[in-house]
Coordinates of N, CA, C and O and ligand atoms in Angstrom, one line a residue:
M1202 N 0.8 -1.2 0.0 CA 0.0 0.0 0.1 C 0.9 1.3 0.0 O 1.8 1.4 0.9
D1203 N 0.7 2.1 -0.9 CA 1.5 3.3 -1.0 C 1.1 4.3 0.0 O 0.0 4.1 0.7
Q1204 N 1.9 5.4 0.2 CA 1.5 6.3 1.3 C 0.2 7.0 1.2 O -0.4 7.4 2.1
I1205 N 0.0 7.4 -0.1 CA -1.3 8.3 -0.4 C -2.4 7.5 0.0 O -3.4 7.8 0.7
R1206 N -2.4 6.1 -0.4 CA -3.5 5.2 0.0 C -3.6 5.1 1.5 O -4.8 5.2 2.0
E1207 N -2.5 5.1 2.3 CA -2.5 5.0 3.7 C -3.3 6.2 4.3 O -4.1 6.1 5.3
L1208 N -2.9 7.4 3.8 CA -3.5 8.6 4.2 C -5.0 8.7 4.1 O -5.7 9.0 4.8
Y1209 N -5.3 8.2 2.8 CA -6.8 8.1 2.6 C -7.5 7.3 3.6 O -8.6 7.5 4.1
Q1210 N -6.9 6.1 3.8 CA -7.5 5.1 4.8 C -7.8 5.8 6.1 O -8.9 5.6 6.7
E1211 N -6.7 6.7 6.6 CA -6.9 7.3 7.8 C -8.2 8.2 7.8 O -8.7 8.4 8.8
V1212 N -8.2 9.0 6.7 CA -9.3 9.9 6.6 C -10.7 9.1 6.7 O -11.6 9.7 7.3
I1213 N -10.8 8.0 5.9 CA -12.1 7.2 5.9 C -12.3 6.7 7.4 O -13.4 6.8 7.7
I1214 N -11.2 6.3 8.1 CA -11.5 5.7 9.3 C -11.9 6.8 10.3 O -12.8 6.7 11.1
D1215 N -11.3 8.0 10.2 CA -11.5 9.1 11.1 C -13.1 9.5 10.8 O -13.9 9.7 11.9
H1216 N -13.5 9.6 9.6 CA -14.9 10.0 9.3 C -15.8 8.9 9.7 O -17.0 9.2 10.1
G1217 N -15.4 7.7 9.5 CA -16.2 6.6 9.9 C -16.4 6.7 11.4 O -17.6 6.3 11.9
R1218 N -15.4 6.9 12.2 CA -15.6 6.9 13.6 C -16.2 8.1 14.3 O -16.8 8.0 15.2
H1219 N -15.9 9.3 13.6 CA -16.4 10.5 14.1 C -17.1 11.2 12.9 O -16.6 12.2 12.5
P1220 N -18.3 10.7 12.5 CA -18.9 11.4 11.4 C -19.3 12.7 11.7 O -19.7 13.1 12.8
R1221 N -19.0 13.6 10.7 CA -19.4 15.1 10.7 C -20.9 15.3 10.4 O -21.4 14.6 9.5
N1222 N -21.4 16.2 11.1 CA -22.9 16.5 10.6 C -23.9 15.3 11.0 O -24.7 15.1 10.3
F1223 N -23.6 14.6 12.0 CA -24.4 13.5 12.3 C -25.5 13.9 13.3 O -25.3 14.6 14.2
G1224 N -26.6 13.5 12.9 CA -27.9 13.9 13.6 C -28.9 14.3 12.7 O -29.0 13.8 11.5
S1225 N -29.8 15.1 13.1 CA -30.9 15.6 12.2 C -31.1 17.1 12.3 O -30.7 17.8 13.2
L1226 N -31.9 17.7 11.3 CA -32.1 19.0 11.3 C -33.5 19.2 11.8 O -34.4 18.3 11.7
E1227 N -33.7 20.2 12.5 CA -35.1 20.5 13.1 C -36.1 20.6 12.0 O -37.2 20.1 12.3
H1228 N -35.9 21.5 11.1 CA -37.0 21.7 10.0 C -36.3 21.6 8.6 O -36.1 22.6 7.9
P1229 N -35.9 20.4 8.1 CA -35.5 20.1 6.9 C -36.4 20.5 5.8 O -37.7 20.2 6.0
T1230 N -35.9 21.1 4.6 CA -36.8 21.3 3.6 C -36.8 20.0 2.7 O -37.8 19.9 1.9
H1231 N -35.8 19.3 2.7 CA -35.8 18.0 2.0 C -35.3 16.9 2.7 O -34.3 17.1 3.6
H1232 N -35.7 15.8 2.7 CA -35.2 14.6 3.3 C -35.4 13.2 2.6 O -36.3 13.2 1.8
A1233 N -34.5 12.3 2.9 CA -34.7 11.0 2.2 C -34.0 10.0 3.1 O -33.2 10.2 3.9
Q1234 N -34.3 8.8 2.8 CA -33.8 7.6 3.4 C -33.2 6.8 2.3 O -33.6 6.6 1.3
G1235 N -31.9 6.2 2.7 CA -31.3 5.3 1.9 C -30.8 3.9 2.5 O -30.7 3.9 3.6
F1236 N -30.8 3.0 1.5 CA -30.6 1.7 2.0 C -29.6 0.9 1.1 O -30.0 0.8 -0.2
N1237 N -28.7 0.3 1.6 CA -27.9 -0.5 0.6 C -28.1 -1.9 1.0 O -27.2 -2.3 2.0
P1238 N -28.8 -2.7 0.3 CA -29.2 -4.1 0.9 C -27.9 -5.0 0.9 O -27.8 -6.0 1.6
L1239 N -26.9 -4.7 -0.1 CA -25.7 -5.5 -0.2 C -24.8 -5.5 1.0 O -24.2 -6.6 1.3
C1240 N -24.9 -4.5 1.8 CA -24.1 -4.3 2.9 C -24.8 -4.1 4.2 O -24.3 -4.3 5.3
G1241 N -26.1 -3.7 4.0 CA -26.9 -3.4 5.2 C -26.8 -2.0 5.7 O -27.4 -1.5 6.7
D1242 N -26.3 -1.1 4.9 CA -26.0 0.3 5.3 C -27.3 1.0 5.1 O -28.1 0.9 4.2
Q1243 N -27.6 1.8 6.2 CA -29.0 2.5 6.2 C -28.6 3.9 6.5 O -28.0 4.2 7.6
L1244 N -29.2 4.9 5.9 CA -29.1 6.2 6.4 C -30.2 7.2 6.1 O -31.1 7.0 5.2
Y1245 N -30.3 8.3 6.9 CA -31.4 9.3 6.8 C -30.7 10.6 6.6 O -29.7 10.9 7.2
L1246 N -31.0 11.3 5.6 CA -30.5 12.5 5.2 C -31.5 13.7 5.3 O -32.5 13.6 4.8
D1247 N -31.0 14.8 5.9 CA -31.9 16.0 6.1 C -31.1 17.1 5.4 O -29.8 17.2 5.6
L1248 N -31.9 17.8 4.6 CA -31.2 19.0 3.9 C -32.0 20.2 4.3 O -33.3 20.1 4.4
F1249 N -31.3 21.3 4.3 CA -32.1 22.6 4.4 C -31.6 23.6 3.2 O -30.5 23.9 3.1
L1250 N -32.5 23.9 2.3 CA -32.2 24.7 1.2 C -32.8 26.1 1.4 O -34.0 26.3 2.0
E1251 N -32.1 27.1 1.1 CA -32.5 28.5 0.9 C -32.5 28.9 -0.6 O -31.2 28.9 -1.1
G1252 N -33.5 29.0 -1.2 CA -33.5 29.0 -2.7 C -33.0 27.7 -3.2 O -33.5 26.7 -2.9
D1253 N -32.0 27.8 -4.1 CA -31.5 26.6 -4.6 C -30.1 26.2 -3.9 O -29.4 25.4 -4.5
I1254 N -29.9 26.8 -2.8 CA -28.5 26.5 -2.1 C -28.7 25.7 -0.9 O -29.6 26.0 0.0
I1255 N -27.9 24.6 -0.9 CA -27.9 23.9 0.4 C -27.2 24.6 1.5 O -26.0 24.8 1.4
T1256 N -27.9 25.0 2.4 CA -27.1 25.7 3.6 C -26.9 24.9 4.8 O -26.1 25.2 5.7
D1257 N -27.7 23.8 4.9 CA -27.3 22.9 6.1 C -27.7 21.4 5.7 O -28.5 21.1 5.0
V1258 N -26.8 20.6 6.4 CA -27.0 19.0 6.0 C -26.9 18.3 7.4 O -26.0 18.6 8.1
A1259 N -27.6 17.1 7.4 CA -27.3 16.4 8.5 C -27.8 14.9 8.1 O -28.6 14.8 7.3
F1260 N -27.0 13.9 8.8 CA -27.4 12.6 8.4 C -27.3 11.7 9.7 O -26.6 12.1 10.7
R1261 N -28.0 10.6 9.7 CA -27.9 9.6 10.7 C -28.1 8.3 10.2 O -28.7 8.2 9.0
G1262 N -27.6 7.3 10.7 CA -27.8 6.0 10.3 C -26.8 5.0 10.8 O -26.0 5.4 11.7
E1263 N -26.7 3.8 10.3 CA -25.8 2.9 10.7 C -25.3 2.1 9.5 O -26.0 1.9 8.5
G1264 N -24.1 1.8 9.4 CA -23.4 1.0 8.4 C -21.9 0.8 8.5 O -21.5 1.2 9.5
C1265 N -21.4 0.4 7.4 CA -20.0 0.0 7.5 C -19.2 1.5 7.5 O -19.8 2.4 7.3
A1266 N -17.8 1.3 7.8 CA -17.0 2.6 7.8 C -17.1 3.4 6.6 O -17.2 4.7 6.6
I1267 N -17.1 2.7 5.3 CA -17.1 3.4 4.1 C -18.3 4.2 3.9 O -18.4 5.4 3.5
S1268 N -19.5 3.7 4.2 CA -20.7 4.3 4.0 C -21.0 5.5 4.9 O -21.4 6.6 4.6
M1269 N -20.5 5.3 6.1 CA -20.5 6.3 7.2 C -19.6 7.5 6.8 O -19.9 8.7 6.8
A1270 N -18.3 7.2 6.4 CA -17.3 8.1 6.0 C -17.7 8.9 4.8 O -17.7 10.1 4.6
S1271 N -18.4 8.2 3.9 CA -18.8 8.8 2.6 C -19.9 9.9 2.9 O -20.0 11.0 2.3
A1272 N -20.9 9.5 3.7 CA -21.9 10.4 4.1 C -21.5 11.5 4.7 O -21.8 12.7 4.5
S1273 N -20.5 11.3 5.7 CA -19.9 12.4 6.5 C -19.2 13.3 5.5 O -19.3 14.7 5.6
L1274 N -18.3 12.8 4.5 CA -17.6 13.7 3.7 C -18.6 14.4 2.8 O -18.4 15.5 2.4
M1275 N -19.6 13.8 2.4 CA -20.7 14.4 1.5 C -21.2 15.6 2.2 O -21.4 16.6 1.5
T1276 N -21.6 15.4 3.5 CA -22.3 16.6 4.2 C -21.3 17.7 4.2 O -21.8 18.9 4.0
E1277 N -20.1 17.6 4.4 CA -19.1 18.6 4.5 C -19.1 19.2 3.0 O -18.9 20.5 3.0
T1278 N -19.0 18.5 2.1 CA -18.9 18.9 0.7 C -20.2 19.8 0.2 O -20.0 20.8 -0.5
L1279 N -21.3 19.3 0.6 CA -22.6 19.9 0.1 C -23.0 21.3 0.6 O -23.6 22.1 0.0
K1280 N -22.4 21.7 1.8 CA -22.9 23.0 2.4 C -22.4 24.1 1.6 O -21.1 24.1 1.2
G1281 N -23.3 24.9 1.2 CA -23.0 26.0 0.4 C -23.2 25.8 -1.2 O -23.0 26.8 -1.9
K1282 N -23.3 24.5 -1.5 CA -23.5 24.4 -3.0 C -24.9 24.4 -3.5 O -25.9 24.3 -2.7
T1283 N -25.0 24.7 -4.7 CA -26.4 24.8 -5.4 C -26.8 23.4 -5.8 O -26.0 22.4 -5.7
I1284 N -28.1 23.1 -5.9 CA -28.5 21.9 -6.3 C -27.8 21.6 -7.6 O -27.4 20.2 -7.6
A1285 N -27.6 22.3 -8.6 CA -27.0 21.8 -9.8 C -25.6 21.4 -9.5 O -25.0 20.4 -10.0
Q1286 N -24.8 22.2 -8.6 CA -23.4 21.8 -8.3 C -23.4 20.5 -7.6 O -22.5 19.7 -7.8
A1287 N -24.3 20.3 -6.6 CA -24.3 19.0 -5.8 C -24.6 17.8 -6.8 O -23.8 16.7 -6.8
E1288 N -25.4 18.0 -7.7 CA -25.8 16.9 -8.8 C -24.4 16.6 -9.6 O -24.2 15.5 -10.0
Q1289 N -23.8 17.7 -9.9 CA -22.7 17.5 -10.7 C -21.4 16.8 -9.9 O -20.8 16.0 -10.6
I1290 N -21.4 17.2 -8.7 CA -20.3 16.5 -7.8 C -20.7 15.0 -7.8 O -19.9 14.1 -7.8
F1291 N -22.0 14.7 -7.6 CA -22.4 13.3 -7.4 C -22.1 12.5 -8.9 O -21.6 11.5 -8.9
H1292 N -22.4 13.2 -9.9 CA -22.1 12.6 -11.3 C -20.4 12.3 -11.4 O -20.1 11.3 -11.7
D1293 N -19.7 13.4 -11.1 CA -18.3 13.2 -11.1 C -17.7 12.0 -10.1 O -16.9 11.2 -10.5
F1294 N -18.2 12.1 -9.1 CA -17.8 11.2 -7.9 C -18.2 9.7 -8.4 O -17.5 8.7 -8.3
H1295 N -19.4 9.6 -8.8 CA -20.0 8.3 -9.3 C -19.1 7.7 -10.4 O -18.8 6.5 -10.3
Q1296 N -18.7 8.6 -11.4 CA -17.9 8.2 -12.5 C -16.5 7.6 -11.9 O -16.1 6.7 -12.3
V1297 N -15.9 8.4 -11.1 CA -14.6 8.1 -10.5 C -14.8 6.8 -9.9 O -13.9 5.8 -10.0
V1298 N -15.8 6.5 -8.9 CA -15.7 5.2 -8.1 C -16.2 4.1 -8.9 O -15.8 2.9 -8.6
T1299 N -16.9 4.3 -10.0 CA -17.4 3.1 -10.7 C -16.4 2.8 -11.9 O -16.2 1.6 -12.3
E1300 N -15.8 3.8 -12.4 CA -15.0 3.5 -13.6 C -13.5 3.7 -13.4 O -12.8 3.4 -14.2
G1301 N -13.2 4.1 -12.1 CA -11.8 4.1 -11.6 C -11.0 5.1 -12.4 O -9.9 5.0 -12.6
K1302 N -11.6 6.2 -12.7 CA -10.9 7.4 -13.5 C -10.2 8.2 -12.4 O -10.6 9.3 -12.1
V1303 N -9.1 7.6 -11.9 CA -8.6 8.3 -10.7 C -7.0 8.8 -11.1 O -6.3 9.3 -10.4
N1304 N -6.7 8.7 -12.5 CA -5.4 9.1 -12.9 C -5.2 10.5 -13.3 O -4.2 10.9 -13.4
H1305 N -6.4 11.2 -13.4 CA -6.2 12.6 -13.7 C -6.2 13.3 -12.4 O -7.1 13.6 -11.8
A1306 N -5.2 14.1 -12.3 CA -5.0 15.0 -11.2 C -6.1 16.1 -11.2 O -6.7 16.5 -10.0
A1307 N -6.7 16.5 -12.4 CA -7.7 17.4 -12.3 C -9.0 16.9 -11.7 O -9.7 17.6 -11.1
E1308 N -9.3 15.7 -12.1 CA -10.4 15.0 -11.7 C -10.4 14.9 -10.1 O -11.3 15.2 -9.4
L1309 N -9.2 14.6 -9.5 CA -9.2 14.4 -8.1 C -9.2 15.7 -7.4 O -9.8 16.0 -6.4
A1310 N -8.6 16.8 -8.0 CA -8.8 18.2 -7.4 C -10.2 18.5 -7.4 O -10.5 19.2 -6.4
K1311 N -10.9 18.3 -8.4 CA -12.3 18.7 -8.5 C -13.0 18.1 -7.4 O -14.0 18.7 -6.8
L1312 N -12.6 16.9 -6.9 CA -13.4 16.2 -5.9 C -13.1 16.5 -4.5 O -13.8 16.3 -3.7
G1313 N -12.0 17.2 -4.3 CA -11.4 17.7 -3.1 C -11.3 16.4 -2.2 O -10.8 15.4 -2.5
K1314 N -11.9 16.6 -1.1 CA -11.8 15.7 0.0 C -12.4 14.3 -0.3 O -12.0 13.2 0.2
L1315 N -13.4 14.4 -1.2 CA -14.1 13.1 -1.7 C -13.0 12.2 -2.4 O -13.4 11.0 -2.4
S1316 N -11.9 12.6 -2.8 CA -11.0 11.8 -3.6 C -10.4 10.8 -2.6 O -9.9 9.7 -3.2
V1317 N -10.6 10.9 -1.2 CA -10.1 9.7 -0.4 C -11.0 8.4 -0.7 O -10.4 7.5 -0.3
L1318 N -12.2 8.6 -1.2 CA -12.9 7.4 -1.5 C -12.8 6.8 -2.8 O -13.3 5.8 -3.1
T1319 N -11.9 7.3 -3.7 CA -11.8 6.9 -5.0 C -11.1 5.5 -5.1 O -11.4 4.7 -5.9
G1320 N -10.4 5.1 -3.9 CA -9.8 3.7 -3.9 C -10.8 2.6 -4.0 O -10.5 1.5 -4.2
V1321 N -12.1 3.0 -3.6 CA -13.2 1.9 -3.6 C -13.3 1.3 -5.0 O -14.0 0.2 -5.0
C1322 N -13.0 1.9 -6.0 CA -13.2 1.5 -7.3 C -12.5 0.1 -7.5 O -12.9 -0.7 -8.3
D1323 N -11.5 -0.1 -6.6 CA -10.7 -1.4 -6.7 C -11.6 -2.5 -6.0 O -11.3 -3.7 -6.1
Y1324 N -12.6 -2.2 -5.3 CA -13.5 -3.1 -4.5 C -14.9 -2.9 -4.9 O -15.7 -2.2 -4.2
P1325 N -15.3 -3.5 -6.0 CA -16.7 -3.3 -6.6 C -17.9 -3.5 -5.5 O -18.7 -2.8 -5.4
A1326 N -17.5 -4.4 -4.6 CA -18.7 -4.6 -3.6 C -18.9 -3.4 -2.7 O -19.9 -3.2 -2.0
R1327 N -17.8 -2.5 -2.5 CA -17.8 -1.5 -1.7 C -18.3 -0.1 -2.4 O -18.6 0.8 -1.7
V1328 N -18.4 -0.3 -3.7 CA -18.7 1.0 -4.4 C -20.2 1.5 -3.9 O -20.5 2.8 -3.8
K1329 N -21.1 0.6 -3.8 CA -22.4 1.0 -3.4 C -22.5 1.7 -1.9 O -23.3 2.5 -1.6
C1330 N -21.4 1.2 -1.0 CA -21.4 1.8 0.1 C -20.9 3.3 0.0 O -21.4 4.1 0.9
A1331 N -20.1 3.4 -0.9 CA -19.6 4.8 -1.1 C -20.6 5.7 -1.8 O -20.5 7.1 -1.6
T1332 N -21.5 5.2 -2.6 CA -22.4 6.0 -3.4 C -23.8 6.1 -2.7 O -24.6 7.0 -3.1
L1333 N -24.0 5.4 -1.7 CA -25.4 5.4 -1.0 C -25.8 6.7 -0.6 O -26.9 7.2 -0.9
A1334 N -24.9 7.5 0.1 CA -25.2 8.7 0.6 C -25.8 9.7 -0.6 O -26.6 10.7 -0.4
W1335 N -25.0 9.5 -1.7 CA -25.2 10.4 -2.9 C -26.6 10.2 -3.6 O -27.3 11.0 -4.0
H1336 N -26.8 8.8 -3.7 CA -28.2 8.4 -4.2 C -29.3 8.9 -3.2 O -30.4 9.5 -3.7
T1337 N -29.0 8.9 -2.0 CA -30.1 9.6 -0.9 C -30.2 11.1 -1.1 O -31.3 11.5 -1.1
M1338 N -29.2 11.7 -1.4 CA -29.1 13.1 -1.7 C -29.9 13.5 -2.9 O -30.8 14.4 -2.9
H1339 N -29.8 12.6 -3.9 CA -30.4 12.9 -5.2 C -32.0 12.7 -4.9 O -32.7 13.4 -5.5
N1340 N -32.3 11.7 -4.2 CA -33.7 11.5 -4.0 C -34.3 12.7 -3.2 O -35.5 13.0 -3.4
A1341 N -33.5 13.1 -2.2 CA -34.0 14.1 -1.3 C -34.3 15.4 -2.2 O -35.3 16.1 -2.0
L1342 N -33.3 15.6 -3.1 CA -33.4 16.9 -3.8 C -34.5 16.7 -4.9 O -35.1 17.8 -5.2
S1343 N -34.8 15.6 -5.3 CA -35.9 15.5 -6.3 C -37.2 15.1 -5.6 O -38.1 14.8 -6.2
N1344 N -37.2 15.2 -4.3 CA -38.5 15.0 -3.5 C -39.1 13.6 -3.8 O -40.2 13.5 -3.8
Q1345 N -38.2 12.6 -4.0 CA -38.7 11.2 -4.1 C -38.8 10.7 -2.8 O -37.9 10.7 -1.9
T1346 N -40.1 10.0 -2.4 CA -40.3 9.7 -1.1 C -39.8 8.2 -0.9 O -39.7 7.6 0.1
E1347 N -39.6 7.6 -2.1 CA -39.1 6.2 -2.0 C -37.7 6.2 -1.4 O -37.0 7.0 -1.6
V1348 N -37.4 5.0 -0.7 CA -36.2 4.8 -0.1 C -35.2 4.5 -1.3 O -35.4 3.8 -2.2
A1349 N -34.1 5.4 -1.2 CA -33.0 5.3 -2.2 C -32.4 3.9 -1.9 O -31.8 3.7 -0.9
S1350 N -32.3 3.1 -3.0 CA -31.6 1.8 -2.9 C -30.6 1.7 -4.0 O -30.8 2.1 -5.2
T1351 N -29.5 1.3 -3.5 CA -28.2 1.1 -4.4 C -28.6 -0.1 -5.4 O -27.8 -0.3 -6.3
D1352 N -29.7 -0.8 -5.2 CA -30.1 -2.0 -6.1 C -30.2 -1.4 -7.5 O -30.1 -2.2 -8.5
D1353 N -30.7 -0.2 -7.5 CA -31.0 0.4 -8.9 C -29.9 0.7 -9.8 O -29.9 0.9 -10.9
E1354 N -28.7 0.5 -9.1 CA -27.4 1.0 -9.8 C -26.8 -0.5 -10.6 O -26.8 -1.4 -9.9
A1355 N -26.5 -0.1 -11.7 CA -25.7 -1.2 -12.5 C -24.4 -1.5 -11.8 O -23.7 -0.5 -11.6
S1356 N -24.0 -2.6 -11.6 CA -22.7 -2.9 -10.9 C -21.8 -3.4 -12.0 O -22.1 -3.6 -13.1
Ligands
ZN266 ZN1 -21.3 -0.8 3.5

């Protein structure tokens, strides 16, 4: 394991153990529930939007370190973003973790902290753990009341 991977691992463990923005919002404007049956990861996501800007985010749930770390990192990433920006980041992140496009420095820079999760592309079974929070965000933003399931995703 190279040093960069080791560093990434530490960030994932840290966020998995001490998730940021863990809890719920008092008056969320959008919320959704997500479930990854493959691993048993479950989470609830609350968003507060002013206009089309996400000003507050919180999540709670139970799952593996990757799903919790991914949700935690996502909440930090989403604050201050517009809906369009959030969906664009989801798109980029999804592409990187499913297609393993991690060789481009520009791609990584665009993802910022989320780049710590790009290593999951080597572990197809864990990709859904990493993308669950984002599917849940997508459902929340599009006011879908169905539970976001990673089952819908082609693997
Ligand atoms: Zn998981």
